[in-house]
CSV table of C-alpha atoms in Angstrom, one decimal:
chain,number,residue,atom,x,y,z
A,114,MET,CA,113.3,100.4,106.1
A,115,ILE,CA,109.7,100.6,105.0
A,116,TRP,CA,110.7,97.5,102.5
A,117,LYS,CA,112.6,95.8,105.2
A,118,LEU,CA,109.5,96.0,107.4
A,119,LEU,CA,107.4,94.6,104.6
A,120,TRP,CA,109.5,91.9,104.4
A,121,LEU,CA,109.9,90.6,107.9
A,122,PHE,CA,105.7,91.2,108.0
A,123,LEU,CA,105.8,88.7,105.2
A,124,ILE,CA,108.3,86.1,106.3
A,125,TYR,CA,106.9,86.2,109.8
A,126,SER,CA,103.3,85.8,108.4
A,127,PHE,CA,104.7,82.8,106.9
A,128,ALA,CA,106.4,81.6,109.9
A,129,GLY,CA,103.5,82.1,112.1
A,130,TRP,CA,101.1,80.1,109.6
A,131,VAL,CA,103.8,77.2,109.6
A,132,LEU,CA,104.3,77.1,113.0
A,133,GLU,CA,100.0,77.3,113.7
A,134,THR,CA,99.3,74.6,111.5
A,135,VAL,CA,102.1,72.6,113.1
A,136,LEU,CA,100.5,72.5,116.3
A,137,ALA,CA,97.1,72.5,115.5
A,138,SER,CA,97.4,69.5,113.0
A,139,LEU,CA,99.6,67.8,115.8
A,140,LYS,CA,96.5,68.6,118.1
A,141,GLN,CA,93.7,67.6,116.3
A,142,LYS,CA,95.7,64.6,114.2
A,143,LYS,CA,95.3,65.9,111.4
A,144,PHE,CA,96.0,68.8,108.7
A,145,ALA,CA,94.7,71.8,109.9
A,146,ASN,CA,95.2,74.5,107.9
A,147,ARG,CA,95.5,77.8,110.3
A,148,GLY,CA,95.1,81.6,109.5
A,149,ILE,CA,91.9,83.2,108.3
A,150,ILE,CA,93.2,83.5,104.7
A,151,ASN,CA,93.4,80.5,102.3
A,152,GLY,CA,97.1,81.1,101.5
A,153,PRO,CA,100.0,80.2,103.8
A,154,PHE,CA,100.1,83.5,105.9
A,155,CYS,CA,99.2,84.2,109.4
A,156,LEU,CA,98.4,87.9,109.5
A,157,ILE,CA,98.7,88.0,113.2
A,158,TYR,CA,102.3,86.8,113.4
A,159,GLY,CA,102.8,89.2,110.3
A,160,PHE,CA,101.6,92.3,112.2
A,161,GLY,CA,103.2,91.0,115.6
A,162,GLY,CA,106.4,91.1,113.9
A,163,PHE,CA,106.1,94.5,112.2
A,164,PHE,CA,105.1,96.1,115.3
A,165,ILE,CA,107.3,94.5,117.4
A,166,THR,CA,110.3,95.1,115.1
A,167,ALA,CA,109.0,98.9,114.7
A,168,PHE,CA,108.0,99.7,118.1
A,169,THR,CA,110.2,98.1,120.1
A,170,ARG,CA,114.2,99.0,118.4
A,171,GLU,CA,115.0,100.9,121.4
A,172,LEU,CA,114.3,98.6,124.1
A,173,THR,CA,116.9,96.1,125.7
A,174,GLY,CA,116.6,93.4,128.5
A,175,ILE,CA,113.7,92.9,130.3
A,176,TRP,CA,112.5,96.2,128.4
A,177,LEU,CA,112.3,94.2,125.4
A,178,PHE,CA,110.3,90.9,126.9
A,179,ILE,CA,107.7,93.5,128.5
A,180,GLY,CA,107.6,95.5,125.4
A,181,SER,CA,107.0,92.5,122.9
A,182,ALA,CA,104.7,90.8,125.5
A,183,ILE,CA,102.4,94.1,125.2
A,184,VAL,CA,102.5,94.7,121.7
A,185,ALA,CA,102.0,91.0,120.3
A,186,SER,CA,99.0,90.9,123.1
A,187,LEU,CA,98.0,94.0,122.1
A,188,VAL,CA,97.6,92.7,118.1
A,189,GLU,CA,96.0,89.4,119.7
A,190,TRP,CA,93.4,91.3,121.6
A,191,ILE,CA,92.5,93.4,118.8
A,192,ALA,CA,92.4,91.0,116.0
A,193,GLY,CA,90.0,88.6,118.7
A,194,HIS,CA,87.8,91.6,118.9
A,195,LEU,CA,87.7,92.7,115.2
A,196,ILE,CA,86.6,89.4,114.6
A,197,GLU,CA,83.9,89.0,117.1
A,198,MET,CA,82.8,92.2,116.0
A,199,TRP,CA,82.6,91.3,111.9
A,200,TYR,CA,81.7,87.9,111.9
A,201,HIS,CA,80.0,87.4,115.6
A,202,GLU,CA,82.1,84.6,116.3
A,203,ARG,CA,85.1,83.7,119.0
A,204,TRP,CA,88.0,81.9,117.1
A,205,TRP,CA,90.2,81.2,120.4
A,206,ASP,CA,89.2,81.3,123.9
A,207,TYR,CA,92.0,81.9,126.7
A,208,ARG,CA,89.0,81.8,129.8
A,209,LYS,CA,90.4,78.3,131.1
A,210,MET,CA,93.8,79.6,131.7
A,211,LYS,CA,95.1,82.0,134.6
A,212,TRP,CA,95.2,85.8,134.2
A,213,ASN,CA,92.9,86.0,131.4
A,214,LEU,CA,91.1,89.3,129.6
A,215,ASP,CA,88.0,88.1,128.7
A,216,GLY,CA,89.7,84.9,127.1
A,217,TYR,CA,91.4,87.0,124.2
A,218,ILE,CA,94.4,87.2,126.0
A,219,SER,CA,96.4,85.8,128.9
A,220,VAL,CA,99.4,86.5,131.1
A,221,PRO,CA,101.0,82.5,130.3
A,222,THR,CA,100.2,83.3,126.7
A,223,SER,CA,101.7,87.4,126.9
A,224,CYS,CA,104.7,85.7,128.3
A,225,ILE,CA,105.3,83.2,125.1
A,226,TRP,CA,104.6,86.1,123.0
A,227,GLY,CA,107.4,88.5,124.8
A,228,LEU,CA,110.1,85.2,124.2
A,229,LEU,CA,108.9,84.9,120.9
A,230,GLY,CA,109.3,88.4,120.4
A,231,VAL,CA,113.1,88.4,122.0
A,232,PHE,CA,114.0,86.0,119.3
A,233,VAL,CA,112.6,88.3,116.4
A,234,VAL,CA,114.3,91.2,117.8
A,235,LYS,CA,118.0,89.1,118.5
A,236,ILE,CA,118.3,86.8,116.3
A,237,GLY,CA,115.0,86.3,113.6
A,238,ASN,CA,115.5,90.4,112.1
A,239,GLY,CA,118.9,89.3,111.5
A,240,LEU,CA,118.4,86.2,109.6
A,241,CYS,CA,115.6,87.6,107.4
A,242,ILE,CA,117.4,90.6,106.4
A,243,SER,CA,120.6,88.7,105.5
A,244,VAL,CA,118.1,86.6,102.8
A,245,TYR,CA,116.7,90.3,101.9
A,246,LYS,CA,119.9,91.4,101.0
A,247,LEU,CA,121.0,88.8,98.7
A,248,LEU,CA,118.2,89.4,96.1
A,249,PRO,CA,118.9,92.3,93.8
A,250,GLY,CA,117.1,95.6,95.2
A,251,LEU,CA,114.5,95.6,92.1
A,252,ALA,CA,114.0,91.8,92.3
A,253,SER,CA,113.3,92.2,96.3
A,254,ARG,CA,111.0,94.6,95.6
A,255,ILE,CA,109.5,93.2,92.9
A,256,VAL,CA,109.0,90.0,95.5
A,257,ILE,CA,107.6,91.9,97.9
A,258,LEU,CA,104.7,93.9,95.9
A,259,THR,CA,104.2,90.2,94.4
A,260,LEU,CA,103.6,88.4,97.7
A,261,LEU,CA,101.8,91.7,98.6
A,262,GLY,CA,99.6,92.0,96.3
A,263,PHE,CA,98.6,88.0,96.4
A,264,LEU,CA,98.1,88.2,100.2
A,265,ALA,CA,95.7,91.4,99.5
A,266,VAL,CA,93.4,89.8,96.9
A,267,ASP,CA,93.3,86.5,99.0
A,268,ALA,CA,92.5,88.5,102.1
A,269,ILE,CA,89.5,90.4,100.7
A,270,ALA,CA,88.1,87.6,98.9
A,271,THR,CA,88.2,85.6,102.0
A,272,LEU,CA,87.1,88.8,104.2
A,273,ILE,CA,84.5,89.0,101.7
A,274,ILE,CA,83.0,85.9,102.0
A,275,LEU,CA,83.5,85.1,105.7
A,276,PHE,CA,81.5,88.6,106.0
A,277,GLY,CA,78.9,88.4,103.8
A,278,HIS,CA,78.3,84.7,105.2
A,279,SER,CA,78.2,85.2,108.4
A,280,LYS,CA,76.4,89.1,109.0
A,281,ASN,CA,73.8,88.7,106.0
A,282,PRO,CA,73.2,84.7,105.1
A,283,GLU,CA,70.0,85.7,103.6
A,284,LYS,CA,71.5,87.5,100.7
A,285,TRP,CA,72.9,83.9,99.9
A,286,ILE,CA,69.3,82.5,100.2
A,287,GLU,CA,67.6,85.9,98.0
A,288,THR,CA,70.7,85.1,95.4
A,289,GLU,CA,69.5,81.8,94.8
A,290,HIS,CA,66.4,83.3,93.4
A,291,ASN,CA,68.2,86.2,91.6
A,292,ILE,CA,70.9,85.2,89.5
A,293,ASP,CA,71.8,81.8,87.4
A,294,SER,CA,71.9,78.9,89.8
A,295,VAL,CA,75.3,77.5,88.2
A,296,THR,CA,76.8,80.8,89.5
A,297,TRP,CA,74.8,81.0,92.8
A,298,LYS,CA,76.1,77.0,93.2
A,299,LEU,CA,80.1,78.0,92.7
A,300,GLY,CA,79.6,80.8,95.3
A,301,ALA,CA,78.0,78.7,97.7
A,302,LYS,CA,80.7,76.2,97.2
A,303,ILE,CA,83.3,78.7,97.9
A,304,ASP,CA,81.7,79.9,100.5
A,305,ASP,CA,81.2,76.5,102.1
A,306,PHE,CA,84.9,75.7,101.8
A,307,VAL,CA,86.4,78.7,103.3
A,308,ASN,CA,84.1,78.6,106.6
A,309,ARG,CA,84.6,74.6,106.7
A,310,ARG,CA,87.9,75.9,106.9
A,311,ILE,CA,88.3,78.0,109.3
A,312,THR,CA,85.7,75.4,111.6
A,313,LYS,CA,88.6,72.8,110.7
A,314,ALA,CA,91.0,75.2,111.8
A,315,TYR,CA,89.4,76.4,115.3
A,316,PRO,CA,87.6,73.9,116.3
A,317,GLN,CA,86.8,75.6,119.5
A,318,LYS,CA,85.0,78.8,117.6
A,319,GLN,CA,81.8,80.2,119.5
A,320,HIS,CA,78.9,81.5,117.5
A,321,MET,CA,78.7,85.2,119.5
A,322,GLU,CA,75.2,87.4,119.7
A,323,LYS,CA,75.0,90.2,117.5
A,324,GLU,CA,74.3,93.4,119.3
A,325,GLU,CA,70.6,94.4,118.2
A,326,ALA,CA,70.3,96.6,115.3
A,327,HIS,CA,68.3,100.0,115.3
A,328,PRO,CA,68.7,101.2,111.4
A,329,GLU,CA,66.2,104.4,112.7
A,330,ILE,CA,68.5,105.3,115.1
A,331,PHE,CA,71.5,107.2,113.7
A,332,ALA,CA,75.2,105.3,114.8
A,333,TYR,CA,73.2,103.2,117.3
A,334,GLY,CA,75.7,101.5,119.7
A,335,CYS,CA,79.5,101.1,118.8
A,336,SER,CA,78.5,101.6,115.0
A,337,PHE,CA,81.5,102.9,112.4
A,338,TYR,CA,79.6,106.7,111.9
A,339,LYS,CA,79.4,106.7,116.1
A,340,ILE,CA,83.4,106.1,116.0
A,341,ILE,CA,83.9,108.5,113.3
A,342,LEU,CA,81.8,111.1,115.1
A,343,LEU,CA,83.7,110.5,118.6
A,344,PHE,CA,87.5,110.2,116.6
A,345,PHE,CA,86.3,114.5,115.8
A,346,ILE,CA,84.7,114.9,119.0
A,347,GLY,CA,87.8,113.8,120.9
A,348,ALA,CA,90.6,115.4,118.2
A,349,PHE,CA,89.0,118.6,119.1
A,350,LEU,CA,88.2,118.5,122.8
A,351,GLY,CA,91.9,116.9,123.2
A,352,ASP,CA,93.2,119.7,121.6
A,353,ILE,CA,91.5,122.1,123.7
A,354,THR,CA,92.2,120.4,127.1
A,355,GLU,CA,95.7,120.2,126.1
A,356,THR,CA,96.2,123.9,125.4
A,357,ILE,CA,94.9,124.8,128.7
A,358,PHE,CA,96.9,122.6,130.4
A,359,CYS,CA,99.8,123.9,128.8
A,360,ARG,CA,98.5,127.3,129.6
A,361,ILE,CA,98.5,126.3,132.8
A,362,THR,CA,101.4,124.8,133.4
A,363,ALA,CA,104.3,126.4,131.0
A,364,GLY,CA,102.3,130.0,131.3
A,365,TYR,CA,101.5,131.0,127.8
A,366,TRP,CA,99.5,129.4,125.2
A,367,MET,CA,100.7,126.9,122.8
A,368,SER,CA,99.0,125.1,119.8
A,369,ARG,CA,98.7,121.0,120.6
A,370,SER,CA,97.0,120.5,117.0
A,371,SER,CA,98.1,117.6,115.1
A,372,VAL,CA,97.0,119.1,111.6
A,373,VAL,CA,97.5,122.3,109.5
A,374,TRP,CA,93.8,122.9,109.4
A,375,GLY,CA,92.1,123.6,112.2
A,376,ASP,CA,92.1,122.5,116.0
A,377,PHE,CA,92.8,118.6,116.1
A,378,SER,CA,94.6,116.8,118.1
A,379,ILE,CA,94.6,113.1,116.0
A,380,VAL,CA,96.3,111.2,119.0
A,381,TRP,CA,93.4,112.4,121.2
A,382,GLY,CA,90.8,111.6,118.7
A,383,LEU,CA,92.2,108.2,117.9
A,384,ALA,CA,92.4,107.4,121.4
A,385,ILE,CA,88.9,108.6,122.4
A,386,ALA,CA,87.7,106.4,118.8
A,387,ALA,CA,90.0,103.5,120.0
A,388,VAL,CA,89.0,103.0,123.4
A,389,THR,CA,85.5,103.1,122.6
A,390,ALA,CA,85.6,100.5,120.3
A,391,LEU,CA,87.8,98.4,122.2
A,392,LEU,CA,86.2,98.7,125.5
A,393,TYR,CA,82.9,99.0,124.5
A,394,ARG,CA,81.5,95.7,125.6
A,395,TYR,CA,83.5,96.4,129.0
A,396,ARG,CA,82.0,100.2,129.7
A,397,ASN,CA,79.8,98.7,132.8
A,398,ARG,CA,82.5,97.3,134.7
A,399,SER,CA,83.9,98.8,137.6
A,400,GLU,CA,85.7,102.2,137.5
A,401,GLN,CA,88.9,100.2,139.1
A,402,PHE,CA,88.7,97.8,135.7
A,403,LEU,CA,88.4,100.8,133.4
A,404,PHE,CA,91.3,102.7,135.0
A,405,TRP,CA,94.2,99.9,135.0
A,406,MET,CA,92.8,99.3,131.3
A,407,GLY,CA,92.8,103.1,130.5
A,408,THR,CA,96.4,103.4,132.3
A,409,PHE,CA,97.9,100.2,130.4
A,410,LEU,CA,96.1,100.8,127.1
A,411,GLY,CA,96.6,104.6,127.2
A,412,GLY,CA,100.5,104.0,127.7
A,413,ALA,CA,100.9,101.4,125.0
A,414,TYR,CA,99.0,103.8,122.8
A,415,GLU,CA,101.3,106.9,123.4
A,416,TYR,CA,104.2,104.9,122.9
A,417,ILE,CA,103.2,103.8,119.5
A,418,CYS,CA,102.2,106.9,118.6
A,419,SER,CA,105.5,108.4,119.6
A,420,VAL,CA,107.8,105.9,118.0
A,421,PHE,CA,105.7,106.4,114.8
A,422,THR,CA,105.7,109.6,114.4
A,423,GLU,CA,109.3,109.9,114.5
A,424,ILE,CA,109.5,106.8,112.2
A,425,VAL,CA,107.4,108.4,109.8
A,426,PHE,CA,107.8,112.0,109.8
A,427,GLY,CA,111.5,112.2,111.8
A,428,THR,CA,109.6,114.6,114.9
A,429,VAL,CA,109.7,113.7,118.3
A,430,PHE,CA,106.7,116.0,119.2
A,431,TRP,CA,106.6,115.4,123.0
A,432,ASP,CA,109.5,114.4,124.9
A,433,TYR,CA,109.1,113.4,128.9
A,434,SER,CA,112.6,113.0,129.6
A,435,ASP,CA,112.9,115.5,132.5
A,436,ILE,CA,109.9,113.7,134.2
A,437,PRO,CA,110.6,111.0,136.6
A,438,PHE,CA,109.6,107.1,135.7
A,439,ASN,CA,109.6,107.5,132.0
A,440,LEU,CA,110.4,105.4,129.3
A,441,GLY,CA,113.0,106.9,126.4
A,442,GLY,CA,111.1,109.8,127.2
A,443,ARG,CA,108.0,108.8,125.2
A,444,ILE,CA,105.9,108.1,127.9
A,445,ASN,CA,106.1,108.3,132.0
A,446,LEU,CA,104.4,107.1,135.1
A,447,LEU,CA,102.0,110.1,135.7
A,448,TYR,CA,100.5,110.8,132.4
A,449,CYS,CA,99.5,106.9,131.8
A,450,PHE,CA,97.7,107.6,135.2
A,451,PHE,CA,96.0,110.2,133.2
A,452,TRP,CA,94.8,107.7,130.4
A,453,GLY,CA,93.3,105.7,133.1
A,454,PHE,CA,91.2,108.5,135.2
A,455,ALA,CA,90.3,109.5,131.6
A,456,ALA,CA,89.1,106.4,130.8
A,457,VAL,CA,86.9,106.2,133.9
A,458,ALA,CA,85.4,109.7,133.2
A,459,TRP,CA,85.0,108.8,129.3
A,460,PHE,CA,82.6,105.9,129.9
A,461,LYS,CA,81.0,106.7,133.2
A,462,ILE,CA,80.5,110.0,132.3
A,463,PHE,CA,80.9,111.6,128.8
A,464,TYR,CA,80.1,108.8,126.6
A,465,PRO,CA,76.7,108.2,127.7
A,466,VAL,CA,75.4,111.8,127.4
A,467,VAL,CA,77.9,112.4,124.0
A,468,SER,CA,76.4,108.9,122.6
A,469,ARG,CA,72.9,109.9,123.2
A,470,LEU,CA,73.5,113.5,121.5
A,471,ILE,CA,74.8,111.8,118.4
A,472,GLU,CA,72.0,109.5,117.9
A,473,LYS,CA,69.6,112.4,118.2
A,474,LEU,CA,70.9,113.4,114.8
A,475,PRO,CA,69.2,112.5,111.7
A,476,VAL,CA,69.7,109.2,109.8
A,477,LYS,CA,70.5,110.8,106.3
A,478,PRO,CA,71.7,114.3,107.3
A,479,GLY,CA,74.1,112.3,110.2
A,480,LYS,CA,75.8,110.0,107.6
A,481,VAL,CA,76.1,113.0,105.2
A,482,ILE,CA,78.3,115.1,107.8
A,483,THR,CA,80.2,112.2,109.0
A,484,TRP,CA,81.4,111.5,105.1
A,485,LEU,CA,82.2,115.3,104.6
A,486,LEU,CA,84.3,115.7,107.9
A,487,LEU,CA,85.8,112.6,106.8
A,488,ILE,CA,86.5,113.9,103.5
A,489,PHE,CA,87.9,116.8,105.1
A,490,MET,CA,90.4,114.9,107.7
A,491,LEU,CA,91.6,113.0,104.8
A,492,ALA,CA,92.7,115.8,103.1
A,493,ASP,CA,94.0,118.0,106.2
A,494,GLY,CA,96.3,114.4,106.9
A,495,ILE,CA,97.5,114.2,103.5
A,496,VAL,CA,98.6,118.1,103.8
A,497,SER,CA,99.8,118.1,107.1
A,498,SER,CA,102.1,115.1,106.5
A,499,ALA,CA,103.5,116.9,102.9
A,500,ALA,CA,104.1,120.1,105.3
A,501,LEU,CA,105.9,118.0,107.8
A,502,ALA,CA,107.9,116.2,105.3
A,503,ARG,CA,108.4,119.3,103.4
A,504,TYR,CA,109.5,120.9,107.3
A,505,ASN,CA,112.1,118.4,107.9
A,506,ALA,CA,113.4,118.5,103.9
A,507,ARG,CA,114.1,122.4,104.4
A,508,SER,CA,115.9,122.0,107.5
A,509,ASN,CA,118.1,119.5,105.6
A,510,GLY,CA,118.7,121.9,102.7
A,511,ILE,CA,116.5,120.2,100.4
A,512,GLU,CA,114.9,122.4,97.7
A,513,ALA,CA,111.0,121.4,96.5
A,514,SER,CA,111.3,119.4,93.2
A,515,ASN,CA,108.1,119.5,92.0
A,516,SER,CA,104.9,122.0,92.0
A,517,PHE,CA,103.1,120.7,95.1
A,518,GLU,CA,105.8,120.7,97.2
A,519,SER,CA,106.6,124.4,96.2
A,520,TRP,CA,102.8,125.4,97.3
A,521,VAL,CA,103.5,123.4,100.4
A,522,ASP,CA,107.0,125.4,101.3
A,523,GLU,CA,104.8,128.9,100.1
A,524,HIS,CA,101.9,128.1,102.2
A,525,PHE,CA,103.5,126.5,105.1
A,526,ASP,CA,107.0,128.1,105.5
A,527,ASP,CA,109.2,127.7,108.8
A,528,GLY,CA,108.1,130.4,111.0
A,529,ARG,CA,104.0,129.0,110.1
A,530,MET,CA,105.2,125.4,111.2
A,531,ALA,CA,106.9,126.4,114.1
A,532,LYS,CA,103.6,127.7,115.6
A,533,ILE,CA,101.6,124.5,114.7
A,534,TYR,CA,104.2,122.4,116.3
A,535,PRO,CA,106.0,124.6,118.7
A,536,LYS,CA,107.4,121.7,120.8
A,537,ALA,CA,108.1,119.4,117.4
A,538,LYS,CA,111.9,118.4,117.4
A,539,LYS,CA,113.5,117.3,114.2
A,540,VAL,CA,115.8,113.9,114.2
A,541,ASP,CA,119.0,113.1,112.4
């Protein structure tokens, strides 16, 4: 399954590049190499096709159109914010269209994405997979890995150039005085080429003001360190909240942790981190705006998490089939509203307090603590994934094949896993 998804990612990245290049060239009356990287790939289309295929596989009819529009719009909205966050530039702007959200997405373009998504699922995927099946198994994987390697090198090189040029232009000036002039001139030419290509491909590109830096304050603003710490705070508080909620509604205590070590709900942690990063610029907007954004994003996020965990772990961690107005048992309208209320409460009540407390940490100890927590969670996630994989494998009668799997079976047997994930259901 994963190889087919990677193949579709590459095909749609290339197809998107062709489509965008043709449209831009016709509009500008000259060739315009679209996409963030130099190669013939437009990653937004690749990720869009990848996620639409992965997360709308159960949808049909109007729900397929709506789901495709939502997934593709989320990809476009997140990509726009990341570009602005990293490079302080805006590469497209829909503010002249009706019903747009800060110029990054709009209802008309979302409808186009929805139609393209239906085409992808109903026709495009079948054609692409037919081509994939023509290649021998080993050859197809070599082609995919080669193209992914090329794309990765191209993307990393381009992003480093753009990132360095946009955020720290003084480094390029300093380099002229510190290293050989020939090397600097070559680097400057590459930098100039990439930036001129982006400017030609996106003539509407706008420079955005960077948030003022305060290096003397730990995790100031919406920084990397603050987002990581908010993830841990959200994961812990989310686990406690769900545990209490289950005690009140079900009448008994139930583990709601996502990992085998510690009381952390990854879904809640990622939700707090993502909503802060994506809606930080809107934190002073009205309660109504935050409520509907939280409802929409929360519902989409919970649906994606449900599909992702089922694909990766073969396990369903929650099922809302018994609750009215549900979609495939993965989300329901009532809980989507809970996400909306949570977004309002977070930005209007809790975030300002939590943010100030985080910023009171000393700079160096704060960074050390953050990285230690990050390393711990990485190890916790790896062991938890392995434990879930073995939990499913044991249910299918598959014995441990190496010493690590044997260690996992010994320390995380079925009894312990049933206590950690009491509502998890295996999927055949």
